Coordinates of C-alpha atoms in Angstrom, one line a residue:
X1264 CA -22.7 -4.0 -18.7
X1265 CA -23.2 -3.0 -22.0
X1266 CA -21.6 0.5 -23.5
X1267 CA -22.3 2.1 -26.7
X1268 CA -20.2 3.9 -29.0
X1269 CA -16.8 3.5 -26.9
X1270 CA -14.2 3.1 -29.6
X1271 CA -12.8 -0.5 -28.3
X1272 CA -9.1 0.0 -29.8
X1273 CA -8.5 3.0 -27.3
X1274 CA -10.8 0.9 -24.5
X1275 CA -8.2 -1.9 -25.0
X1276 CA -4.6 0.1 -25.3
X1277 CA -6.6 1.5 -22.0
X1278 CA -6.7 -1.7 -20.2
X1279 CA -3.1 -2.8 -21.7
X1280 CA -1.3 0.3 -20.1
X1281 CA -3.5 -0.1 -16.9
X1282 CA -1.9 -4.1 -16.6
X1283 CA 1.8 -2.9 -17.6
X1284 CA 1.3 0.1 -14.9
X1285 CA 0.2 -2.9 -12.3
X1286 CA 2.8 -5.7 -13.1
X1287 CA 5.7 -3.2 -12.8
X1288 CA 4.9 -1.3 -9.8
X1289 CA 7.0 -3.7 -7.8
X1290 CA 9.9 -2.9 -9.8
X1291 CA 9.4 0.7 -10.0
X1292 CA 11.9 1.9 -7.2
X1293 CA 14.4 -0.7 -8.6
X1294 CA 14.4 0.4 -12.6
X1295 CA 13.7 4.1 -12.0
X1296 CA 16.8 4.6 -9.2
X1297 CA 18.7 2.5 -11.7
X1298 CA 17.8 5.1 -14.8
X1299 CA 18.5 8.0 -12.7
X1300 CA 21.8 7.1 -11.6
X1301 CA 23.0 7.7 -15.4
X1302 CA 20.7 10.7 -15.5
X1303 CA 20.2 12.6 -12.0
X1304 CA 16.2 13.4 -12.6
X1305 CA 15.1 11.5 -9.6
X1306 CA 11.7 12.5 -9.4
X1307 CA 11.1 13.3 -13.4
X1308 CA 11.9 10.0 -13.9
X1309 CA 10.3 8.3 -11.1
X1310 CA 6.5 10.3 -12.5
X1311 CA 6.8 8.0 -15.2
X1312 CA 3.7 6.4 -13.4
X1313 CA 1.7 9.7 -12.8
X1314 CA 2.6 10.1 -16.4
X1315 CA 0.8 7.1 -17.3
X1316 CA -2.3 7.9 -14.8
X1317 CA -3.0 11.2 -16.4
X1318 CA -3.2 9.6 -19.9
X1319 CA -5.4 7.1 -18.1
X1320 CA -7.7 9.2 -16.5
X1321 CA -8.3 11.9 -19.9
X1322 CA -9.1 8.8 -21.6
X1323 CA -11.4 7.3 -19.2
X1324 CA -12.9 11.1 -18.7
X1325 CA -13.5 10.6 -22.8
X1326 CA -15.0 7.4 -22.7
X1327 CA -17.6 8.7 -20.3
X1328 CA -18.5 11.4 -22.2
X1329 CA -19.1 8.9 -24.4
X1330 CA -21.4 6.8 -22.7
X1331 CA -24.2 8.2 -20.5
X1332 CA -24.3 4.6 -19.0
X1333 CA -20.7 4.5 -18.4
X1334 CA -21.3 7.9 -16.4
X1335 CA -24.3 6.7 -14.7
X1336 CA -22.7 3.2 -13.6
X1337 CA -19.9 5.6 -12.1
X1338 CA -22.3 8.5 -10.3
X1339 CA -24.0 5.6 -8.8
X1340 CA -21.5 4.3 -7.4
X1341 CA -21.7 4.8 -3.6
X1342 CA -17.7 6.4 -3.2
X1343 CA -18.8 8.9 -5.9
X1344 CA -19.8 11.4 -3.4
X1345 CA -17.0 11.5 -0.6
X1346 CA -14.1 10.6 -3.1
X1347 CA -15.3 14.0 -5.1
X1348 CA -16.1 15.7 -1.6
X1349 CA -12.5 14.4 -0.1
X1350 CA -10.6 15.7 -3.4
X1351 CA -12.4 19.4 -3.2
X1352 CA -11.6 19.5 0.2
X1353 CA -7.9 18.7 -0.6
X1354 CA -8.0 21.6 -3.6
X1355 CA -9.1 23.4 -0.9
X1356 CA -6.7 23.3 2.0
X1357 CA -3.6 23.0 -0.5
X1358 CA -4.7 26.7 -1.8
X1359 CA -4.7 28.2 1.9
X1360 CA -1.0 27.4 2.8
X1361 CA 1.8 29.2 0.6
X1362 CA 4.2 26.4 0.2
X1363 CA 6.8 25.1 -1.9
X1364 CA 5.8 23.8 -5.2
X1365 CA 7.2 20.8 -4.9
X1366 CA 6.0 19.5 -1.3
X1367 CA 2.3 20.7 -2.3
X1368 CA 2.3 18.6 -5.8
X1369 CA 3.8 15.7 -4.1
X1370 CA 1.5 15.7 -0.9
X1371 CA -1.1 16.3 -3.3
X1372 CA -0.1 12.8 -5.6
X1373 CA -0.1 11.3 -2.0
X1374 CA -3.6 12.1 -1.1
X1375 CA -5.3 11.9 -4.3
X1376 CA -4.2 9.0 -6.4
X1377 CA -5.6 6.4 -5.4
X1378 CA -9.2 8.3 -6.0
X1379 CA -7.6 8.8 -9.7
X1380 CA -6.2 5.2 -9.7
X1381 CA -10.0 4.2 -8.6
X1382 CA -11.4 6.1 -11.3
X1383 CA -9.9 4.8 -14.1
X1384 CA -9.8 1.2 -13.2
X1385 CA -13.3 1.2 -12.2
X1386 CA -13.8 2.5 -16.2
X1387 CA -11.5 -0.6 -17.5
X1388 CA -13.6 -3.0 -15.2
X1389 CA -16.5 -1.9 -17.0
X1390 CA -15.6 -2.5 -20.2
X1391 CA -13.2 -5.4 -20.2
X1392 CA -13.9 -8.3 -17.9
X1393 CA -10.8 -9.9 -16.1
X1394 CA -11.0 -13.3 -14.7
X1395 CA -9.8 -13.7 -11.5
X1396 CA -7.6 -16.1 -12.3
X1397 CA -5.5 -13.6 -14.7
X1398 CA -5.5 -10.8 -11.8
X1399 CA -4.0 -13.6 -9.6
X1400 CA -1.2 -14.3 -12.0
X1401 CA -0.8 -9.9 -12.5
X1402 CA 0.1 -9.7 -8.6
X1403 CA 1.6 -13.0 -8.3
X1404 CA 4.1 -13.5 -11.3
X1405 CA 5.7 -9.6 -10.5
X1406 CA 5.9 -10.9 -7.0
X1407 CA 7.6 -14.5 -7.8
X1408 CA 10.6 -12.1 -8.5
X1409 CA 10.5 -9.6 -5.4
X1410 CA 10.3 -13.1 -3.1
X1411 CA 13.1 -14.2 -5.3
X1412 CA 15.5 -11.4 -5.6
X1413 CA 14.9 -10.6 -2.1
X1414 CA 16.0 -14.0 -1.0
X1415 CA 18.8 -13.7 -3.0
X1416 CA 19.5 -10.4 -1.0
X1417 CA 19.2 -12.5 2.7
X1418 CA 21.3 -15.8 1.6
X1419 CA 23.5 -14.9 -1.2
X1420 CA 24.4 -11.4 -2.2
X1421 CA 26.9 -8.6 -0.8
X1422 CA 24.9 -6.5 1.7
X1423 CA 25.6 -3.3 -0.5
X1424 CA 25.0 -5.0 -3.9
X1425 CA 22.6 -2.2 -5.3
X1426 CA 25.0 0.1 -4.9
X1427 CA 25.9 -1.2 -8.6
X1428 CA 22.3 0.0 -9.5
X1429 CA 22.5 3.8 -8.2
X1430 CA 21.9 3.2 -4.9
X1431 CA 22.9 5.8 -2.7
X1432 CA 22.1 6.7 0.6
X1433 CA 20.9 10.2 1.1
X1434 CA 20.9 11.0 -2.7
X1435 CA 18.8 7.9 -3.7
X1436 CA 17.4 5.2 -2.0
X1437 CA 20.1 3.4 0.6
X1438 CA 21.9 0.1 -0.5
X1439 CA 20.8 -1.8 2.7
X1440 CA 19.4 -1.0 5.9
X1441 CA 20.6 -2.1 9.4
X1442 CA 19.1 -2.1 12.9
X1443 CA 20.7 0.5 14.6
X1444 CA 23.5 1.0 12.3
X1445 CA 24.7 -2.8 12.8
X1446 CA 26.2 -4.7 9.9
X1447 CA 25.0 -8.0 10.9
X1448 CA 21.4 -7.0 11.5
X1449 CA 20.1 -6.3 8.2
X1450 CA 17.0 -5.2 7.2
X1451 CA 15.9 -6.0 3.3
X1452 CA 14.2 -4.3 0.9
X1453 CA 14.3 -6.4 -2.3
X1454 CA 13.2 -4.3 -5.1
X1455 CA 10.8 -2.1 -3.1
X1456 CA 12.0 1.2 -2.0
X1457 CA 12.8 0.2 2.0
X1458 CA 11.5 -2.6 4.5
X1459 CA 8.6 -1.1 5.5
X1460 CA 7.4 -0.9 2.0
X1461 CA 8.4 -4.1 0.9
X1462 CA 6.5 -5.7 4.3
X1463 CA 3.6 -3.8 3.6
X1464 CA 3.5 -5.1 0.0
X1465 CA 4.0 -8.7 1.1
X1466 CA 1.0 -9.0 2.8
X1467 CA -0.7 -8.6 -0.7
X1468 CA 0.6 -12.0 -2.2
X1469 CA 0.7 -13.8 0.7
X1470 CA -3.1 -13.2 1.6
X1471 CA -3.3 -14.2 -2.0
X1472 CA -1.6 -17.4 -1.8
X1473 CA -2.9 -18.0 1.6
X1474 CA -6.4 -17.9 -0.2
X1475 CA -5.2 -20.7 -3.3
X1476 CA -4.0 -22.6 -0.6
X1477 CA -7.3 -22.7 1.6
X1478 CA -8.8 -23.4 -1.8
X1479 CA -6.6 -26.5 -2.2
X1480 CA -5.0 -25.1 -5.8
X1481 CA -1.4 -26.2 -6.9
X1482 CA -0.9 -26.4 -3.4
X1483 CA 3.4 -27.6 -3.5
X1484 CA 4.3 -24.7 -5.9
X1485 CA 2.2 -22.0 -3.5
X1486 CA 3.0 -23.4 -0.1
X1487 CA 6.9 -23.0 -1.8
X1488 CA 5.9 -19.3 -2.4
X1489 CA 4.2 -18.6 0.9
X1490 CA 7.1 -19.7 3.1
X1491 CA 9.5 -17.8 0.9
X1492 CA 7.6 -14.7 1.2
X1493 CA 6.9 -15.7 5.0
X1494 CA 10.6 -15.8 5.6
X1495 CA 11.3 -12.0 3.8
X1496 CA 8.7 -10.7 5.4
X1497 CA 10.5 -11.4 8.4
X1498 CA 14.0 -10.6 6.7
X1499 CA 12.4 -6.7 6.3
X1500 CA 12.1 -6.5 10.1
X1501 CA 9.0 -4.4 9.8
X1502 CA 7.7 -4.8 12.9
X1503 CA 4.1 -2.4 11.2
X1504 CA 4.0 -5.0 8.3
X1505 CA 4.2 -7.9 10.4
X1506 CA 1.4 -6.8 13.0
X1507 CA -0.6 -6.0 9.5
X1508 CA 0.0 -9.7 8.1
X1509 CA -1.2 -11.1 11.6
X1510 CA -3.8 -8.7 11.5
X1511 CA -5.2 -9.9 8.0
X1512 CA -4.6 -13.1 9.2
X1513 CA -7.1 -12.7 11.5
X1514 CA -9.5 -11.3 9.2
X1515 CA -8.8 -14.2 6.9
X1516 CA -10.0 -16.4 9.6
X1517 CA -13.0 -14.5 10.4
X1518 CA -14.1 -14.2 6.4
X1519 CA -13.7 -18.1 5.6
X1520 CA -14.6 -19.9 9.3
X1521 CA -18.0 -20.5 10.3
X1522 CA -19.8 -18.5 13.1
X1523 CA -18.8 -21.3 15.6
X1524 CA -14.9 -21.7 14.8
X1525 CA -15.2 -18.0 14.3
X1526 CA -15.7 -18.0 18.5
X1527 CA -12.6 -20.4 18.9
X1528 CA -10.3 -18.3 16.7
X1529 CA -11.1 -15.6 19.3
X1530 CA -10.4 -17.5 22.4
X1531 CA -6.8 -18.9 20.4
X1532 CA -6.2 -15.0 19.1
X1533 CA -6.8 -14.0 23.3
X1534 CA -3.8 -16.7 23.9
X1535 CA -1.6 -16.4 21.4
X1536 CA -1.6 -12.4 22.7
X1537 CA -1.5 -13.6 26.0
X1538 CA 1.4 -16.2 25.6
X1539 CA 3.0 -14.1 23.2
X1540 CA 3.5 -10.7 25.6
X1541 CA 5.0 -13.2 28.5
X1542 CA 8.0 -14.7 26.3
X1543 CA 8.5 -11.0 25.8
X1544 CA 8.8 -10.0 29.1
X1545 CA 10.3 -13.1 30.1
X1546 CA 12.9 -13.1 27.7
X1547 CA 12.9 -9.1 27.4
X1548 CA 17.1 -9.4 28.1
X1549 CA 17.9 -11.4 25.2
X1550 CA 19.5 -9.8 22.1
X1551 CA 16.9 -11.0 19.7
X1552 CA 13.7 -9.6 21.6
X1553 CA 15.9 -6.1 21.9
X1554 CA 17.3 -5.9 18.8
X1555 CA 14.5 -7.4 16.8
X1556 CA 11.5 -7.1 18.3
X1557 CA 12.0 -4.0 20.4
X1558 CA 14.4 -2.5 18.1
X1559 CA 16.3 -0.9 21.0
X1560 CA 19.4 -2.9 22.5
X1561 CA 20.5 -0.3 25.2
X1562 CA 24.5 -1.7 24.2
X1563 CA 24.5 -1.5 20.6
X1564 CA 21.6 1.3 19.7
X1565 CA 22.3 5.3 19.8
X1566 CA 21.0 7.7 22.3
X1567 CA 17.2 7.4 20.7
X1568 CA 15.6 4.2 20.2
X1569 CA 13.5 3.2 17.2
X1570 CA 10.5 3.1 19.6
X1571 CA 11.1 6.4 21.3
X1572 CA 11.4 8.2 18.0
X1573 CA 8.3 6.7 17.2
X1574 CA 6.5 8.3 20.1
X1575 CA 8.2 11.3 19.9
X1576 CA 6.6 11.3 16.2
X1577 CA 3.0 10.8 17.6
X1578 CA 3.4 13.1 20.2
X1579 CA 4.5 16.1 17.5
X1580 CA 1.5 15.0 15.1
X1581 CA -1.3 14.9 17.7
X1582 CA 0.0 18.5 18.7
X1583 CA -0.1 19.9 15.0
X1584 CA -3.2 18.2 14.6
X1585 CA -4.9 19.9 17.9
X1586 CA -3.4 23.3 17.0
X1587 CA -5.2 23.1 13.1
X1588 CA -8.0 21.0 13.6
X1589 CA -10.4 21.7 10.8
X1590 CA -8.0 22.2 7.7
X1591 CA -4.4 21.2 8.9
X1592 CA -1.2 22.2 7.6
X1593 CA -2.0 21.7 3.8
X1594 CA -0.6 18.9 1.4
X1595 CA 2.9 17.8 1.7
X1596 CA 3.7 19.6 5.3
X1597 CA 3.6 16.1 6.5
X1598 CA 4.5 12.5 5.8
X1599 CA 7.0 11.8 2.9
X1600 CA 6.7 15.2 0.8
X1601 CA 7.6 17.1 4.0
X1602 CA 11.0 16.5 2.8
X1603 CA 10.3 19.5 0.7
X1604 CA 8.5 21.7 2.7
X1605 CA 10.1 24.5 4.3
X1606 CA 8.7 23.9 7.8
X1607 CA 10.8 20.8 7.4
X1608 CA 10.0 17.1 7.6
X1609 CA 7.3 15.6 9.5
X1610 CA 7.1 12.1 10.5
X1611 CA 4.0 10.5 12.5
X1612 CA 4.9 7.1 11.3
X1613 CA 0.6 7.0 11.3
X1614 CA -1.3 7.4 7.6
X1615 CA -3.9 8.2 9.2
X1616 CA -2.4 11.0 11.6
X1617 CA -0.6 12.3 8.5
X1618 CA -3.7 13.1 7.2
X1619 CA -4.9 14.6 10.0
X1620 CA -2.1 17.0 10.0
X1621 CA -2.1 17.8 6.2
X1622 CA -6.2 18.3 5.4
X1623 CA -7.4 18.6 9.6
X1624 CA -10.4 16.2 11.4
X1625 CA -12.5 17.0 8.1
X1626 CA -10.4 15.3 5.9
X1627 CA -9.6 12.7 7.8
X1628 CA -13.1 12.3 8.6
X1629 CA -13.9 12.0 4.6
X1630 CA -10.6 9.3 4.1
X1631 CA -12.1 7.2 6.8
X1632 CA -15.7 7.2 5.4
X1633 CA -14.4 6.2 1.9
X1634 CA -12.5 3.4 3.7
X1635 CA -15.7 2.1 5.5
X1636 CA -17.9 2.6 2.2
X1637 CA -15.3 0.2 0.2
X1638 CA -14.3 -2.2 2.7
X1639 CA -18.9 -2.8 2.8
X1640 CA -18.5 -2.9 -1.1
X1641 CA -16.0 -5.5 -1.3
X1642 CA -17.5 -7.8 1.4
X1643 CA -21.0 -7.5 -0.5
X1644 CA -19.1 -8.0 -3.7
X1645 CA -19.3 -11.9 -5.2
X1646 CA -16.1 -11.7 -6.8
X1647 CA -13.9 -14.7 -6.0
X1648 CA -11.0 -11.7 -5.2
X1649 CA -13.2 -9.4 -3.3
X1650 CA -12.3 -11.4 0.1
X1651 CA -8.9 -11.5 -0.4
X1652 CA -8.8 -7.7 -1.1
X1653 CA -11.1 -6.7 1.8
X1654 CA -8.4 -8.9 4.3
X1655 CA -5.7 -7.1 2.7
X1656 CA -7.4 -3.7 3.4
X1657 CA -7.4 -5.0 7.5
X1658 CA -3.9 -5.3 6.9
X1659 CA -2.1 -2.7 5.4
X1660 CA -4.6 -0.6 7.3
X1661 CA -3.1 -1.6 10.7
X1662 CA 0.0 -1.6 8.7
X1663 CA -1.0 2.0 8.3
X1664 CA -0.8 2.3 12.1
X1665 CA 2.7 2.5 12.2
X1666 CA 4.2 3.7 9.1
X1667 CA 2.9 6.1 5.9
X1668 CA 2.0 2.5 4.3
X1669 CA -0.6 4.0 2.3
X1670 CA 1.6 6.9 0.7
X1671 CA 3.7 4.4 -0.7
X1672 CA 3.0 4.0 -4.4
X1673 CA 3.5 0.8 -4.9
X1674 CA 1.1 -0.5 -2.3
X1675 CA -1.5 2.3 -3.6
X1676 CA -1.4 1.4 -7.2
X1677 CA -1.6 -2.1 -6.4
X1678 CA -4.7 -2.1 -4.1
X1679 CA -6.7 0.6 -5.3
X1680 CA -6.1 -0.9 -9.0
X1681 CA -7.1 -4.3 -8.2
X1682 CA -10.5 -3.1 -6.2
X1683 CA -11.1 -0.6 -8.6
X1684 CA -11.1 -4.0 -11.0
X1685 CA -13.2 -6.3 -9.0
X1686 CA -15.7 -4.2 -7.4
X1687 CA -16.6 -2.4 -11.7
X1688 CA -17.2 -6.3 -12.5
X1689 CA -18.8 -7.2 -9.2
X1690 CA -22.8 -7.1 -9.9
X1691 CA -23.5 -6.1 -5.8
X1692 CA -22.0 -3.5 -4.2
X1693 CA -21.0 -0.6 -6.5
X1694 CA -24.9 0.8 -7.0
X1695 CA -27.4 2.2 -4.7
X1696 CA -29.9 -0.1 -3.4

């Protein structure tokens, strides 16, 4: 698309700090607990992102008032509508409830970046193609060293070995994490902020990778890549992220087979499930289905298991959400900036119920409408990276199931970046037809 009179040194310092912003966001957790060790301003420093998005998003609010096309391309665009509609309704609900400061602007960062991220990426797009082979080295070069360090954590380093970087449990982010308090079963985090995260973010490179290897490209260095992230997803003992990696799995199948293997990927998905729930129940006594699978070994665990806190989460967010059913609780009364809130802390370990609770059935109702719009968009898309984006989005979706996946920044930035990306330069899927 052409644009007029967009001054291309501040278009292209644009697209710069949008790639930097990208290619660190696996890191981010690392550095920033490491800088606030020395310094103690946890979140101030940890904003250095949202810092970086609001320059973004004035400057890509300039460049549109710079370009009528620009503006059009962007009104036309089918999310328009309900992302504008979802953030008024968010304004709206967070200025009912008298909260703390802090819980509101943090459950407000939570629900509406990744409309800001869209925005702003889907203005960089426009202007300045990237070819899909550069966005595959700006996910998978940051993630080389996440697969790396993190196998570095599971078969050579000291358990507590971040504590040297400012890791500190309940002031900063934990050193390691254990299944039910036990030593020798470890979850890892790498340089994300916990193993949920970090399983979550896996499934992003290793659908990637998954797709260069179904595409037959340097296939020794990626099948070296895929097993290595293969084997730390299994070393974060997310039990979310790994039903989110079978689930894109899945959809990877579905996407690439023809109609007719299509059918037979059903009929092996139907056994695999099948086979799969009898060695559990079969072997049901064993340490390694309790204490990894189940997460609950009645000899080692403490009086409430990792499953029944789970259900006991559901159980308190389906009631919050039946007694406020149209506008919820307000921003940050649930999910991760509940920590803040005076009500306390709110846990559904379920995006989507979080939602529910913080903005009521219309917000959720708005969210789940802007997911079906851009999961259409990127399988209309001809993007070689569309695909691979849209199985992701299965993924961490189901992820999204279990844990707050999508209020996690790094998976946010990440995904909403790299769709904003593909579906600006796609030339199906972003207009009205």
């Amino acid at each position: 698309m052409t644009v007029q009179r967009i001054p291309a040194k501040l278009s292209k310092s644009m697209e710069y700090l949008l790639y930097l912003v990208l290619f660190l966001m696996p890191f981010h957790a690392f550095f920033t607990t490491w800088i606030a060790s020395a310094s103690g301003n946890v979140l101030q420093i940890r904003a250095w992102k949202e810092v970086a998005l609001f320059v973004l998003t004035i400057t890509g609010l300039y460049l549109c008032a710079r370009s009528s096309a620009l503006k059009d391309k962007i009104v036309k665009n089918k999310l328009a509508l309900p992302m504008l509609a979802f953030v008024l309704w968010t304004l709206l609900v967070a200025l009912l409830f008298d909260r703390q400061p802090k819980s509101t602007l943090l459950g407000l960062t939570i629900q509406l970046r990744f409309v800001v991220i869209f925005f702003f990426v889907f203005v960089v797009g426009s202007l300045h193609r990237s070819s899909p082979a550069f966005l595959e080295k700006l996910l998978l070069v940051p993630a080389i060293g996440v697969i790396v360090f993190g196998l570095a954590q599971m078969f050579a380093l000291p358990y507590d070995f971040l504590k040297h970087f400012g890791y500190r449990k309940s002031q900063t982010i934990p050193p390691y994490f254990t299944i039910d308090e036990q030593l020798s079963k470890l979850r890892y985090a790498s340089t994300l902020r916990g193993p949920n995260p970090l399983g979550t973010y896996l499934i992003v490179p290793l659908t990637t990778l998954a797709n260069m290897l179904w595409q037959r490209r340097r296939k020794l260095v990626h099948t070296v890549l895929f097993v290595g992230g293969a084997i730390l997803l299994y070393g974060s003992q997310s039990r979310g992220a790994w039903i989110g990696f079978l689930a894109a799995a899945a959809a990877f199948g579905f996407v690439k087979l023809s109609h007719r293997a299509r059918a037979l990927l059903v009929v092996v998905l139907l056994l695999g499930g099948l086979i799969g729930g009898g060695m559990l129940y079969t072997f049901r006594q064993t340490s390694f289905v309790q204490d990894v699978i189940l997460h609950d070994n009645p000899k080692t665990g403490g009086k409430v298991s990792s499953n029944a806190g789970h259900l006991d989460s559901l159980k308190t967010a389906l009631r919050d959400v039946k007694k406020r059913p149209l506008f919820g609780c307000g921003p940050g009364c649930a999910g991760p900036a509940s920590v803040y809130a005076k009500s306390g802390a709110r846990y559904a370990e379920n995006y989507f119920l979080q939602t529910a609770q913080e903005l009521g059935i219309v917000g959720l109702t708005l969210l789940l409408l802007i997911y079906a719009i851009i999961a259409h968009q990127l399988l209309l898309a001809k993007e070689r990276s569309s695909q691979v984006l849209f199985v992701v989005f299965i993924g961490v979706n189901v992820a999204s199931l279990f844990s707050h996946a999508w209020a996690d920044d790094t998976i946010a930035y990440i995904w909403w970046g790299l769709a904003g990306l593909v579906l600006a330069q796609s030339h199906t899927g972003y207009q009205n037809e």
